[in-house]
Coordinates of C-alpha atoms and ligand atoms in Angstrom, one line a residue:
M1 CA 1.3 8.2 68.1
K2 CA 4.8 7.1 67.1
A3 CA 7.9 7.7 69.3
F4 CA 11.6 7.3 68.5
H5 CA 14.3 7.2 71.1
G6 CA 17.9 7.7 70.1
T7 CA 20.0 10.1 68.0
I8 CA 18.6 12.9 65.9
I9 CA 20.8 14.9 63.5
H10 CA 19.6 17.9 61.6
S11 CA 20.8 21.4 60.5
P12 CA 18.6 24.3 61.6
K13 CA 21.3 26.8 60.5
L14 CA 23.6 26.8 57.5
G15 CA 27.0 25.4 58.4
E16 CA 25.9 23.9 61.7
I17 CA 24.9 20.3 62.6
E18 CA 22.8 19.7 65.7
I19 CA 23.3 16.3 67.2
L20 CA 20.7 15.3 69.8
E21 CA 21.8 12.1 71.6
N22 CA 19.3 10.2 73.7
A23 CA 16.4 12.2 72.4
L24 CA 12.8 11.3 72.4
L25 CA 10.8 12.4 69.4
L26 CA 7.0 12.1 69.3
V27 CA 5.0 12.1 66.1
A28 CA 1.2 12.6 66.3
D29 CA -1.2 10.7 64.1
N30 CA -1.6 13.8 61.9
G31 CA 2.1 13.5 61.0
R32 CA 3.3 16.4 63.0
I33 CA 6.2 16.3 65.4
E34 CA 4.6 16.9 68.8
A35 CA 7.6 16.8 71.1
V36 CA 11.4 16.5 71.0
E37 CA 12.8 15.9 74.4
P38 CA 16.6 16.3 73.9
R39 CA 18.1 14.4 76.8
L40 CA 16.2 11.4 78.2
D41 CA 17.7 8.1 79.2
R42 CA 16.1 5.0 77.7
D43 CA 14.7 3.9 81.1
E44 CA 13.1 7.3 81.6
V45 CA 11.1 7.0 78.4
P46 CA 8.1 5.0 79.8
I47 CA 7.8 7.5 82.7
F48 CA 7.9 10.5 80.4
L49 CA 5.3 9.0 78.1
Q50 CA 3.0 8.1 81.0
S51 CA 3.3 11.7 82.3
R52 CA 1.8 12.8 79.0
G53 CA -1.0 10.2 79.2
L54 CA 0.5 7.8 76.8
H55 CA 1.1 4.1 77.2
P56 CA 4.4 3.0 75.7
R57 CA 4.6 -0.2 73.7
Q58 CA 7.5 -1.6 71.8
G59 CA 7.5 -0.3 68.3
N60 CA 8.8 -3.4 66.6
T61 CA 5.8 -5.6 67.6
P62 CA 4.1 -6.8 64.4
A63 CA 1.1 -4.6 63.5
S64 CA -1.5 -7.4 63.5
I65 CA -0.6 -8.4 67.1
K66 CA -0.6 -4.8 68.3
K67 CA -4.0 -4.2 66.8
D68 CA -5.6 -7.1 68.7
A69 CA -3.9 -6.2 71.9
D70 CA -4.6 -2.4 71.8
S71 CA -7.5 -1.8 69.4
K72 CA -9.3 0.3 72.0
D73 CA -6.2 2.0 73.2
D74 CA -5.9 5.2 71.2
A75 CA -3.4 6.8 73.5
A76 CA -0.7 4.2 72.9
A77 CA 2.7 5.2 71.7
D78 CA 4.8 2.8 69.6
V79 CA 8.3 3.4 70.8
H80 CA 11.1 2.6 68.5
Y81 CA 14.4 2.4 70.4
L82 CA 17.3 3.2 68.0
A83 CA 20.6 1.3 68.2
R84 CA 23.9 3.2 68.5
T85 CA 24.4 2.9 64.7
Q86 CA 21.0 4.2 63.9
F87 CA 19.9 7.9 63.7
L88 CA 17.1 10.1 62.3
V89 CA 17.8 12.9 59.8
P90 CA 15.3 15.0 57.9
G91 CA 14.2 13.7 54.5
F92 CA 16.1 14.9 51.5
V93 CA 14.6 17.6 49.3
D94 CA 15.4 17.3 45.6
T95 CA 14.7 20.7 44.2
H96 CA 15.2 19.8 40.5
N97 CA 14.1 16.5 39.0
H98 CA 12.7 15.3 35.6
A99 CA 10.4 12.4 36.2
P100 CA 10.2 11.3 32.5
Q101 CA 14.0 11.1 32.4
W102 CA 14.0 8.3 35.0
G103 CA 14.5 5.7 32.2
M104 CA 17.4 7.6 30.5
R105 CA 19.7 8.5 33.4
G106 CA 23.3 8.2 32.3
L107 CA 22.7 8.5 28.6
G108 CA 24.3 11.2 26.4
Q109 CA 27.0 12.2 28.9
G110 CA 29.3 14.8 27.5
L111 CA 26.8 16.2 24.9
H112 CA 26.2 19.9 24.9
I113 CA 22.8 20.8 26.2
L114 CA 20.8 21.5 23.0
D115 CA 22.3 18.4 21.3
W116 CA 21.5 16.3 24.3
L117 CA 17.9 17.5 24.3
D118 CA 17.4 16.8 20.6
R119 CA 19.2 13.5 20.4
I120 CA 18.4 11.8 23.7
T121 CA 15.8 13.7 25.8
F122 CA 13.0 14.8 23.5
P123 CA 12.6 11.4 21.8
H124 CA 12.5 9.8 25.2
E125 CA 10.0 12.2 26.8
A126 CA 7.8 11.9 23.7
R127 CA 6.9 8.4 24.8
F128 CA 4.9 9.8 27.7
A129 CA 2.1 10.6 25.3
D130 CA 1.0 7.1 26.4
P131 CA -0.4 7.4 30.0
G132 CA 0.3 3.6 30.5
H133 CA 4.0 4.2 29.8
A134 CA 3.9 7.1 32.2
R135 CA 2.4 5.0 34.9
R136 CA 5.0 2.3 34.5
V137 CA 8.0 4.6 34.5
Y138 CA 6.7 7.1 37.1
A139 CA 5.9 4.3 39.6
R140 CA 9.5 3.2 39.4
C141 CA 10.7 6.8 39.6
V142 CA 8.7 7.7 42.7
D143 CA 9.7 4.4 44.4
G144 CA 13.3 4.9 43.4
F145 CA 13.5 8.3 45.0
L146 CA 11.6 7.3 48.2
R147 CA 14.0 4.4 48.6
Q148 CA 16.9 6.9 48.5
G149 CA 15.3 9.2 51.1
V150 CA 13.9 11.9 48.8
T151 CA 10.8 12.8 50.8
T152 CA 10.1 16.0 48.6
A153 CA 10.8 16.3 44.9
S154 CA 10.2 19.2 42.6
Y155 CA 9.3 17.4 39.4
Y156 CA 9.2 18.4 35.8
G157 CA 6.7 16.2 34.0
S158 CA 6.7 15.7 30.2
R159 CA 4.7 18.1 28.1
H160 CA 1.7 15.8 28.4
A161 CA -1.2 16.8 30.7
A162 CA -2.5 13.2 31.1
A163 CA 0.9 11.8 32.1
T164 CA 1.5 14.7 34.5
D165 CA -1.8 13.9 36.2
V166 CA -0.6 10.3 36.5
L167 CA 2.6 11.5 38.2
A168 CA 0.7 13.6 40.7
D169 CA -1.6 10.6 41.5
L170 CA 1.4 8.3 42.1
C171 CA 3.1 10.8 44.4
L172 CA -0.1 10.9 46.5
E173 CA -0.6 7.1 46.4
K174 CA 3.0 6.4 47.3
G175 CA 3.2 9.2 49.8
Q176 CA 5.9 11.4 48.4
R177 CA 5.6 15.2 49.0
A178 CA 6.0 16.8 45.5
L179 CA 5.8 19.8 43.4
V180 CA 4.5 18.6 40.0
G181 CA 4.4 20.6 36.7
K182 CA 3.5 19.9 33.2
C183 CA 6.5 21.0 31.1
N184 CA 5.6 24.0 28.8
M185 CA 7.3 24.0 25.4
D186 CA 5.7 25.3 22.2
R187 CA 8.7 25.7 19.9
N188 CA 12.3 24.6 19.2
A189 CA 11.4 20.9 19.8
P190 CA 10.3 18.3 17.3
D191 CA 6.7 18.4 16.1
T192 CA 6.2 15.0 17.7
Y193 CA 7.1 16.5 21.1
R194 CA 5.9 20.0 21.6
D195 CA 2.7 21.9 22.5
A196 CA 0.8 23.0 19.4
D197 CA 0.9 26.6 20.5
A198 CA 0.8 28.9 23.6
A199 CA -3.0 28.5 23.9
E200 CA -2.9 24.7 24.0
S201 CA 0.0 24.7 26.4
L202 CA -1.8 27.1 28.8
R203 CA -5.1 25.1 28.6
D204 CA -3.2 21.9 29.5
T205 CA -1.5 23.7 32.3
E206 CA -4.9 24.9 33.8
A207 CA -6.2 21.4 33.5
C208 CA -3.2 20.0 35.5
I209 CA -3.6 22.7 38.1
A210 CA -7.2 21.7 38.5
H211 CA -6.3 18.1 38.7
V212 CA -3.7 18.6 41.5
R213 CA -6.1 20.8 43.4
A214 CA -8.9 18.2 43.1
R215 CA -6.7 15.4 44.3
D216 CA -5.1 17.3 47.2
P217 CA -7.3 20.3 48.0
D218 CA -5.4 21.3 51.2
G219 CA -2.0 20.8 49.6
R220 CA -1.0 18.2 52.2
L221 CA 1.5 16.6 49.8
L222 CA 1.1 18.2 46.4
Q223 CA 1.7 21.6 44.9
Y224 CA 1.4 22.6 41.3
V225 CA 4.6 24.2 39.9
L226 CA 4.5 26.3 36.7
T227 CA 7.2 24.7 34.4
P228 CA 8.3 26.6 31.4
R229 CA 11.1 24.3 30.3
F230 CA 13.3 27.3 29.4
A231 CA 12.9 30.4 27.2
I232 CA 14.4 28.6 24.2
T233 CA 11.3 26.3 24.0
C234 CA 8.7 28.9 24.9
T235 CA 7.3 31.6 22.7
P236 CA 6.8 35.0 24.2
P237 CA 2.9 34.5 24.4
L238 CA 3.5 31.3 26.4
L239 CA 5.9 32.9 28.8
R240 CA 3.4 35.8 29.2
G241 CA 0.5 33.5 29.8
L242 CA 2.4 31.6 32.5
G243 CA 3.4 34.9 34.1
D244 CA -0.3 35.8 34.1
I245 CA -1.2 32.6 35.9
A246 CA 1.6 33.3 38.4
A247 CA 0.2 36.8 39.0
R248 CA -3.3 35.5 39.4
E249 CA -2.1 32.9 41.9
S250 CA -0.1 35.4 43.9
A251 CA -3.2 37.2 45.2
P252 CA -3.2 37.6 49.0
Q253 CA -5.6 34.6 49.5
A254 CA -3.2 32.3 47.6
Q255 CA -0.8 32.0 50.5
G256 CA 2.6 32.6 49.1
G257 CA 1.7 32.1 45.4
M258 CA 2.3 29.3 43.0
A259 CA 5.7 27.8 42.5
I260 CA 7.6 28.4 39.2
Q261 CA 10.6 26.4 37.9
T262 CA 12.8 26.8 34.9
H263 CA 16.4 26.2 33.7
F264 CA 18.5 29.3 34.1
N265 CA 22.0 30.3 32.9
E266 CA 22.9 26.6 32.6
A267 CA 25.5 26.5 29.8
E268 CA 27.2 28.6 27.2
Q269 CA 25.3 27.0 24.3
E270 CA 22.0 27.6 26.1
M271 CA 22.9 31.2 27.0
T272 CA 24.0 32.1 23.5
S273 CA 20.9 30.6 21.9
T274 CA 18.7 32.5 24.4
R275 CA 20.4 35.8 23.6
A276 CA 19.8 35.2 19.9
L277 CA 16.1 34.5 20.4
F278 CA 15.6 37.4 22.9
P279 CA 18.1 40.2 21.8
E280 CA 16.0 42.8 23.6
F281 CA 17.0 41.5 27.0
R282 CA 20.4 42.1 28.6
D283 CA 20.5 38.8 30.5
E284 CA 18.2 36.0 31.6
V285 CA 17.1 37.8 34.8
E286 CA 15.7 40.6 32.7
L287 CA 14.1 38.1 30.3
Y288 CA 12.2 36.0 32.9
A289 CA 11.4 39.0 35.1
H290 CA 9.9 40.8 32.1
F291 CA 7.4 37.9 31.8
G292 CA 6.5 37.9 35.5
L293 CA 8.3 34.6 36.2
L294 CA 10.8 35.7 38.9
T295 CA 9.1 35.7 42.3
P296 CA 10.0 34.4 45.8
R297 CA 8.4 31.1 44.7
T298 CA 10.7 30.7 41.7
I299 CA 13.2 27.8 41.6
L300 CA 16.0 28.5 39.1
A301 CA 17.9 25.3 38.1
H302 CA 21.7 25.6 37.7
C303 CA 22.6 29.4 37.6
C304 CA 26.1 28.2 36.6
Y305 CA 26.8 31.8 35.5
A306 CA 25.7 34.9 37.2
S307 CA 26.9 38.5 36.9
E308 CA 27.1 40.8 39.9
S309 CA 24.0 42.6 38.7
E310 CA 22.1 39.3 38.2
L311 CA 23.1 38.2 41.7
D312 CA 21.7 41.5 43.1
R313 CA 18.5 41.2 41.2
L314 CA 17.9 37.6 42.2
R315 CA 18.4 38.5 45.8
Q316 CA 15.9 41.4 45.5
L317 CA 13.4 39.2 43.7
G318 CA 13.7 36.4 46.4
C319 CA 14.3 33.6 43.8
G320 CA 15.8 30.3 44.9
V321 CA 18.5 28.3 43.2
A322 CA 18.4 24.5 42.6
H323 CA 22.1 23.7 42.4
C324 CA 22.6 20.5 40.4
P325 CA 26.4 19.8 40.5
V326 CA 26.3 16.3 39.0
S327 CA 24.6 17.3 35.7
N328 CA 26.6 20.5 35.6
M329 CA 29.8 18.5 35.3
T330 CA 28.7 15.9 32.9
V331 CA 25.8 16.9 30.6
G332 CA 25.4 20.5 29.2
G333 CA 28.8 21.3 27.9
G334 CA 31.9 21.9 29.9
F335 CA 32.7 21.8 33.5
M336 CA 30.3 24.1 35.2
A337 CA 30.7 24.9 38.9
A338 CA 27.9 27.3 40.0
P339 CA 29.1 30.1 42.4
V340 CA 27.1 28.6 45.3
R341 CA 29.2 30.5 47.9
A342 CA 28.3 33.8 46.2
F343 CA 24.6 32.9 46.5
L344 CA 24.9 32.0 50.1
D345 CA 27.0 35.1 50.9
R346 CA 24.1 37.2 49.5
G347 CA 21.4 35.3 51.3
I348 CA 20.0 33.8 48.0
P349 CA 18.2 30.6 49.0
V350 CA 19.9 27.5 47.7
G351 CA 18.9 23.8 47.5
L352 CA 20.4 20.8 45.8
G353 CA 18.9 18.9 42.8
T354 CA 19.8 15.6 41.3
D355 CA 18.6 16.9 37.8
S356 CA 18.2 13.2 37.0
G357 CA 18.4 12.3 34.1
G358 CA 20.8 15.1 33.0
G359 CA 22.6 14.1 36.2
F360 CA 23.5 10.4 36.0
S361 CA 22.8 9.9 39.7
S362 CA 19.4 10.1 41.4
S363 CA 21.0 10.1 44.9
M364 CA 21.0 13.2 47.0
L365 CA 24.0 11.9 48.9
D366 CA 25.8 12.0 45.5
A367 CA 24.5 15.6 45.0
M368 CA 25.9 16.6 48.4
R369 CA 29.3 15.1 47.6
Q370 CA 29.5 16.5 44.1
A371 CA 28.5 20.0 45.5
I372 CA 31.6 19.8 47.6
V373 CA 33.7 18.9 44.5
A374 CA 32.1 21.6 42.4
S375 CA 32.7 24.2 45.2
N376 CA 36.3 23.2 45.5
A377 CA 36.7 23.7 41.8
R378 CA 35.1 27.1 42.1
E379 CA 37.4 28.0 45.0
V380 CA 40.4 27.3 42.8
Q381 CA 38.8 29.1 39.8
S382 CA 38.1 32.2 41.9
G383 CA 41.6 32.4 43.3
G384 CA 40.3 31.5 46.8
A385 CA 37.5 34.1 46.9
L386 CA 34.6 31.6 46.8
K387 CA 35.4 29.2 49.6
G388 CA 34.5 25.5 49.2
L389 CA 31.4 24.0 50.9
S390 CA 31.6 21.9 54.1
I391 CA 29.7 18.7 54.9
P392 CA 27.4 20.5 57.3
E393 CA 26.7 23.1 54.6
V394 CA 25.8 20.6 51.9
F395 CA 23.7 18.7 54.3
H396 CA 21.8 21.9 55.1
L397 CA 21.3 22.6 51.4
A398 CA 19.9 19.0 50.9
T399 CA 17.4 19.4 53.7
L400 CA 16.2 22.8 55.1
G401 CA 17.9 24.8 52.3
G402 CA 15.9 22.8 49.7
A403 CA 12.7 23.0 51.7
K404 CA 12.9 26.8 51.7
V405 CA 13.6 26.9 48.0
C406 CA 10.4 24.8 47.5
G407 CA 8.3 27.1 49.8
L408 CA 8.2 24.4 52.5
G409 CA 10.7 25.8 55.0
D410 CA 8.0 26.1 57.8
K411 CA 6.8 22.5 57.2
V412 CA 9.8 20.3 56.7
G413 CA 13.6 20.3 56.5
T414 CA 14.4 19.9 60.2
L415 CA 13.1 17.6 63.0
E416 CA 11.6 20.3 65.2
V417 CA 8.3 20.5 67.1
G418 CA 5.5 21.7 64.9
K419 CA 7.1 20.5 61.6
E420 CA 5.7 17.5 59.7
F421 CA 7.7 14.3 60.2
D422 CA 9.5 13.8 56.9
A423 CA 12.5 11.8 58.0
I424 CA 15.1 9.1 57.2
L425 CA 16.1 6.4 59.7
V426 CA 19.7 5.8 58.9
N427 CA 21.3 2.5 59.8
A428 CA 25.1 2.5 59.8
D429 CA 25.6 -0.9 61.3
P430 CA 28.7 -2.4 59.5
A431 CA 27.0 -5.9 59.7
R432 CA 24.4 -4.7 57.2
P433 CA 24.9 -5.1 53.4
G434 CA 26.6 -2.0 51.9
I435 CA 29.9 -0.3 51.5
M436 CA 29.7 2.6 53.9
T437 CA 33.0 3.3 55.7
M438 CA 32.8 1.0 58.7
V439 CA 31.7 2.4 62.0
E440 CA 34.1 1.7 64.9
D441 CA 33.5 1.6 68.6
E442 CA 35.4 4.8 69.3
D443 CA 33.6 6.9 66.6
S444 CA 31.8 9.9 67.8
L445 CA 28.2 10.5 66.5
G446 CA 29.7 13.3 64.3
T447 CA 32.1 10.8 62.7
V448 CA 29.3 8.3 62.1
F449 CA 27.3 11.0 60.4
E450 CA 30.2 12.1 58.3
K451 CA 30.9 8.5 57.2
F452 CA 27.2 8.2 56.1
V453 CA 27.1 11.5 54.1
M454 CA 30.4 10.7 52.3
T455 CA 30.1 6.9 51.8
G456 CA 26.6 5.7 52.6
D457 CA 23.9 4.7 50.1
D458 CA 20.3 3.6 50.0
R459 CA 21.2 0.4 51.8
N460 CA 21.9 2.6 54.9
I461 CA 18.5 4.3 54.4
E462 CA 16.5 1.8 56.5
Q463 CA 13.2 3.5 56.8
V464 CA 11.7 6.7 55.3
F465 CA 8.7 8.7 56.5
V466 CA 6.7 11.5 54.9
R467 CA 4.1 13.3 57.0
G468 CA 4.4 10.5 59.5
R469 CA 3.6 7.8 57.0
Q470 CA 6.2 5.1 56.5
V471 CA 7.0 5.1 52.8
K472 CA 10.0 2.7 52.9
S473 CA 10.3 -0.2 55.3
Ligands
GUN1 N1 17.3 22.7 29.7 C1 16.1 22.5 29.1 N2 15.6 21.2 29.4 C2 16.6 20.6 30.1 C3 16.6 19.3 30.7 O1 15.8 18.5 30.6 N3 17.7 19.1 31.5 C4 18.7 20.0 31.7 N4 19.8 19.7 32.4 N5 18.7 21.2 31.1 C5 17.6 21.5 30.3
FE2 FE1 17.0 19.9 34.4

């Protein structure tokens, strides 16, 4: 049993931040949050724990000493007393992320999307034919995201099944919660980097699904996510085959069905090219819905453009949006500010994505800040109709909002009893290395939180936990 005493900050409701000061949070050995006692003075902690049959011991005792002293004491609780500048928040959920682009972040800024794919991305991703290369890059990728507090990521792999298996294995080894999918693409990519045909792409997909299930049969950390890159790189038989897998996996016993992710209404060049390839469909909603790929488990990256009728259909279908404001304003073509307020007003689930490497930053803190910038642009563009997003709103999108988009809203996203302990221990002590706006004695906890969200970085992310396991120390 682990226990933390101090400040907890989370957002159970869009637009609201709940700050629990002097809270005690208990994490059971199975990784679940067992209790949150909101107001308990520090000197009351031992009595409270003893009333629950637990023996408190100081959490910062070195593990080896503790083991000798308490090896037979299975009801001990390691209590970590947080300082005034420390607080717990839920881990960040990155709803859109390309693991094989870890090594090309920042390259090709300003290119339009299809040129960026041809010139930078495809040659880079082709190297993941070598599973050794995949292991080297993916190990750094998973470590890099954990270091920045990304406790859940929805990953696009490369098109290679073996490399995608490696990515799934590394997430398990390193303890990151993840949706992992082999990227499906059987046309409009170089011969050196595309699936031979729909049949091969689907066979490889089934093999990856089997691998993920064999490694994590109960889905403790891993889920497979069907990953048609986008309609431009998928023939109709491939889209149909993936829709058939989604239908098979949505049977009642499949518990909510299999996740699906794709790029959607991202940029003018992409939308024009999609229309030319699929003239029979009025828009991308009709296209992907026709192939059975729009379900309540679908994660649509970008949605920079959406007509009224598309918004209505997306709401009816229950699809979620992965808003990726950094890549939308750098790679793709133009300055694209998705109508996030319009999604939220209609109850369409929204999370944030780094989209790294299209996005140059792999930080969810940057994604939150850029979501504010993009929403302000949209407010001006819309003549004030679509109001900009607040700090509590973008924080919600980065945590519970993203968890819901990934089908994990009942498991993670807040620090509440019954949820799994995916959390970040923030340290805002100005004496630490870093450039966060300095915390002053008179600051309220709300001000400290605001300073962290707007100016903190991974140096303020002191510890990270997934399912109770410490994955950054
Ligand atoms: N559309 C198709 N593939 C990609 C990709 O890798 N990144 C982005 N941003 N858009 C895409
Ligand atoms: Fe992307």
